[in-house]
């Protein structure tokens, strides 16, 4: 193996790179140091390393090539190894890299082997690392063609985490381009396309050392230089020509999408800080290239990416800068927005262009549905003046769709907060806040010199936030400074006196953060000599100071470790051994703490109705969800108190599963109410479970074995759920679901349910019209993850056709979400945020669902159902599979297209023709649901505790 180490003016770090090669566990490795005609002592260092080891050779280019490509070419030319790897002088190889690469190449016959690259943030206090596109390297795999994994071509374009068969490189004429940057992109693309076999290994092979705070930016990071962008475009055009010549249209499409989502974004985020001349030249080059892209390249982009590309093509700088702000600050609302015909658009301009109208439509982002407190608003600095005593600032907060009404009472304050955690913050009132057109403008004079007292050194960066209060509701913004001159004649430095004295710093200077927000940095620029500053820095880096900082970091790391999940699990298991059970304590949880709902809620309310003397504790995840009663005793999921309550509880009651790694003590009774009968395969019946390693299956079985009792609704549950989770018959509670008691009572009484009527009044649902509920099952993103649910029909068309005939309620799975356009307000209502589905079911006169278990519950009401199975084949054949054929047993119409759905709902009375099948369906799948499940459970487990019946 030959490792070509390239170097230019890096004499300090070169020895570490070379040592990482000489220290490989594979011994038969040579180092070729290729010096690109350095002007410092790099080549002398290379010669010394050559003299110290017969496995090191040093060569020097006769003149500087201006890039990384030519030194690598020269290194390959003189290399003697059967295989070649590349290493930059500021990086290192993992000790087993060469051995792992060689073994993979020899065992698979691959021309090219690629391994995992680890980015090491060397200036991070905590040793932060991040893996480079880790999903590509989850397992060892060999590709016969790059077409099998296009993501490898477009994402992992590094040349340095790879091993190449040298003879293949030479025979294929694979060399790096000279005199142009981003040579890796072109070389890697050619190598991927030329390789007859490519092997990927999950082992880390390369340590890419990243310095975020470097004073001099690397060549690839000089994106403020227009020639840098020109080089990137030229490399992409060369790749395009190669792909076109080979007929690789599908790969070209992948590459184009990656260019729009990644390459272009790198430059867009710099535009707010660059001058008009740069923008004009950039737009000319970018637009000339983007116009060559097919429409399909834009299809999988996020709305904001599409916005930026379109506005760049139109050279609409005002609205593009706003879009870029949102691009680099996720969820920020940077534009006033515009509502037209019930849709929300980024701006009023370009709506006469059909393409513009489509691209500028941001209804799906849901800005119009968010309360003010959840809107992250753009707050652009419009004026800045600094003086020795402080700063005077003015700005404009965007007011999207008039969310801040004209008559609202406005107050604001600025907060200066040290960036490092646990340090102080200072707040200053904003003297003027008022409406001005589509913005809220403000002015403030901040006496920083008198009021802000930094420590110095430890708190060298201060971020600024503005808290805006509108009629008592607060929203927090950051100050955007893209076009603000922070260094002009009115921008004198602010004098400060740190606690550590003016040797540490003597002024605050304004800067723009990486996200374009105003920040202040402590600097030393005064009359005190640089030597004095150097003395202070020397003492800060002295052995006693280093020991102090090390002790502090150790303490902080220990604190972090003490609150880690591992420590909590260890402490929990000590608690269940050492602490007694707290009699009468019941820990409730619904849907992993996301709701106060379902059967746990029904059992809890039965206990409250009877005044049973128990202590009920409810878990919640994240912020406290809506719906909990005011007197509920709440604990945050995975908090220390949560751990302690579970350890000492007499009862656990939930509908999904308490944390799998927490064992249950014998004295605790675990009542698992579950959350729905099964159409789709569950538990150990799923293909995913069958392919898990044995140890993971055993761990899952141990978690399920904690259940002392498992609630079922009928024989179907016993044959499916109970068997799928291997629950023995003696653990089954054949009571039906407590959550369904209200449904049975409503069916038997025939009178409107008070909870449903209250819900209708709160939502503004008309009671003179029928109510149709659309409740689809959970949808996951392809490849995993959760995303908003896209309605599989035209909701505007639906509202236009049926809005005067009935109200449509939309209820997505609690892990999904949906955004409805303003155009359907009052006719289509999103009820996904309701904590409990039972009142929603009681309100609905008709249910439209697909494969959701809600069908089994709703059948208890004996009201019509329609089954909209638009993706049945994919769901059955590419998903988990099902326990029965829904098309044969569904107690209502089964439709596959939006048109068929509309037709089925066009005559609701006609749906009553399925009453016989509805009754049969209810009996078959809910035979134990008799309306007394909560009472039976309370009688059995709490009946002897007294209380009022």
Phi, psi and omega in degrees: 000131173250130176248115180272114179258115180264146183213143170212116178050053181218050184298333184288320187263347183303316182301322181295320178297314181295319179298326179294337176275315181294337180269011180295146177291338169275117189276330186278065183230133174250155177247127172248110178270119180250106182269126183273052179055059180295153177258356175258206183267021184300316183291326176296319176298319179298319179294322178296318178296325178294321181289333183279341184215136178283000177262007181241132172233145181237133175233157180227132178288144183293337176210157182292131183273344178083011180192183183271345189290308186295319175302324178292319178301315181293325178294318178298323183298327183256357182295148181250353184284156174289334178235156183231139170231161179241143180219132175275151187294341180262008180239179179218160174265147172292143188305329182260011187302308184295319179297314182295321179294315182296315181298320179294317181294317183289324184281336182250348183071024183286144171284332186220130175241134181234137180236178185285135177256135180248119175278122182250115181275092191290339178263014175275136180292338187251012178065042183295136175227158176212141181275144182271109181045063187295336182296341177285342190236037180284338181207164174286131177209150178241129182255136174275343179204146178295341178295340178289336182215075183302331180301330179296318180296318190268338182256307181271086182261011179289148173259350192268344179261031187226157177237134186238142172287118190297317181299323178294320177302314183291316181295327182274355181066033182275110176227163177277144176292150181253144173077020179212143180278173181061036179295334178301320184301313182289315181299314182296319179299314180296321182293315179301317183289329184276336186292133176278341178204134181235130178244134176250136178237145184279002183280144172289129181239336190226134175254107181268105183278118185249130176247106184287329188257027181295137179291318179257121182287147177293167182303314184288343181263005180272063186281354175279354177263125187295331178294333177298315178292322179299319178296318181297316179298319181296319178298316180296322179295321178295319177297319179301318181295321179295316180296319180295319181296329180269001180070029183267063184295321181294320178293323179298320180296317176299318181294319179298318180296321178293324178299317181291325184273339186234295186302309182297322182298325180304326182269326179301321184291345177271341188302321181301342185254005184247161188277174184296325180297316178299313183300317182297314180292320178298313181298320180299315180289314183296315183293324177298328179276316183297329181294344178277350185283141174286160180299330181298335181295335183268351191293323184261013178281155173290160180304322183288322176298317179297319178304310184297317181297316181294313182293330174293316178300325178276353183052042175268088190292323182300307183282334176293318180298323176295316180295322178296322177301318177289326179299318184265355176229088186308137177076359177288137174264109189254354183237151176296341181066168179212138176252126179223127176053039177078009176242154181253129182240154181298320180206170181281334182290155173071008181286347176281348177269120181306319178294316179299318180298322179289316184288322184282354179286109182246025178305320184296344178283346172074020179302323185290345182264349187275140172291161184303322183296340180256009177263122176268098191267142174292130180234094187273128176288122181257347179204140179217130174219126180249150177216166179305333183272340182167204182226151171245125185236148170220154183200177180223123178264127180295145182237082187293126177054029178065032181301328175263102187291153186303324184270008185291148176278123187244132169221158181205157173214149177262137178242127174256118186233132176296137185293326179288139185296154173074000177268175192283167172223157181229140183239144182225136180290148173265123190283331184227126173221126182203162175285146175207092181066234183271014182227166167248116184261155184210158176219146180206142171247123189245113181280071186297319184299326184271327190255333184261120181239094179287165174283316184102139180066304182291330182236062188279352179232131180236122177267155183241132174233154172239127177261114181256126180249126183239107182051042177088350179260128188254139171230145184248134181236163169251157185265113182276132186233029184307310184255016185267134177278107181266000184232018182284188182296337180263017186244054176296150179292148179269125180284136175223161177231096181297159177300325179281002178094168185284356169294329181286319180186157178228004180199161173253132177242136180284142177220165172258130179286175180296341178260011176081020182253152181292133174218160177238137181246136174283128180223164177244105182228010188274202186287338179299140187289155175299332180294320179297318178297319179297323178298315180299313180299322179299317180292325179295328179263009180291161180307314178298320180293320179297320178297320179296314180294323179296319179295321179295315180295323177297319179295318180293321178295322179295318178299319178296320180294324183293334179258012180286160178300322181298316180295321180294321178295317178298315181295321180301315183288335171289321180299316184289343175274325191256334186255145180282160174292141176266102185299138178089356179270127178238122176262120179256148175207137178232127178049054175060032176086009184275344188213158164258093193199180165066199185296323174304320177297316181298318178295316179301315182291330174292321176297318179293320181298325181271355184059038177292129185283076174237159176257108184264124179242129180248136175269152174219152180249139179067220174288154182298120180291160177288155172109341180291141175294154185298329183268009180291137176269112189252144172226139179287133180300133179072010171283167178298323180293322177301315179299315182293320180295317178297321183296329188249001185290148173278329180227141164248130176226117178209176185241011182216304178160121171292161185315130189297332186273002179262112178291157179254132178287152182299330184285348179266135178259122183256113177257110180263108182278344184057177190227021174154143172294165193247126161265308179280151183295146187230167171051230184285356176276350185277149178300324181298320181289325183293335182262001178291151174301153184303319182296325179288323176295320179294321178296320179293320179297320179298322179295318180291326181295347177292336182299124172272330181216141183229120185280134176232157184257346183178183181298327178302317179296323180295323183277343183246286185300309184299318179289323181296329179257008175056047180264123183291154184304326184292345178270353186281134173259106183271062184252345195081174183274129175304326181297337184270358178303318182295326179292318180295317180298320180295320179295318184285326182277326181072012179250152180301139180279133181302322180295321178292321180293321178296321179296316180299318180294318181294323181275350183074031180278129179293132181267355177272359178239150174297160179240126176250132179252127173254115184229086180281165178280179181296138175238133178249153175291145178301128183090002179107165180096170184239143178217168176299147181276129178265120180301132183275025175208162181286106185291328176294317178297322178298311182296320180296324183279320188245359187301332179268357183254324177199166177261134177260125171260137178244124181231102177276167173303149186296341177273345178259181175205165180218149176241125179256141179287154178302336184297338184256009182305135179087335180256327174234128186235129178276117178247021181295334181277355178293129186295330183233132183280341186302311177299330178294316178297320180294329181284331187281137175268337179218141176248132168247122179217184177237275182240011185291145177292354177299338179300321183290324178288313184296333179301334180296334179280345182057042175249158187298149176227146173235137184249110184261092186253064185292341181235038186302311183300315180294320183295318184283315189271332181252359179254216184281337191092169184231162179275339176207166182275106184300324183297335180271331187251352183300131180273044181180176181300138173252116183241155187238348181230162178298323180296318178294323177297312180301320181294320180296327182270356183290340178220093183295328180298329182294337181290343180292351181289000183252022186298320182297317180291326178298315181295319178297318179297315180299316182294320183290321188251355180220041187293336181271350180283099182243007177090005183230024185297312181299317180297319181294321179292317179295319177301316186289318188257341184230005188297329183275004185269000179085203184097170182272130177282000000 
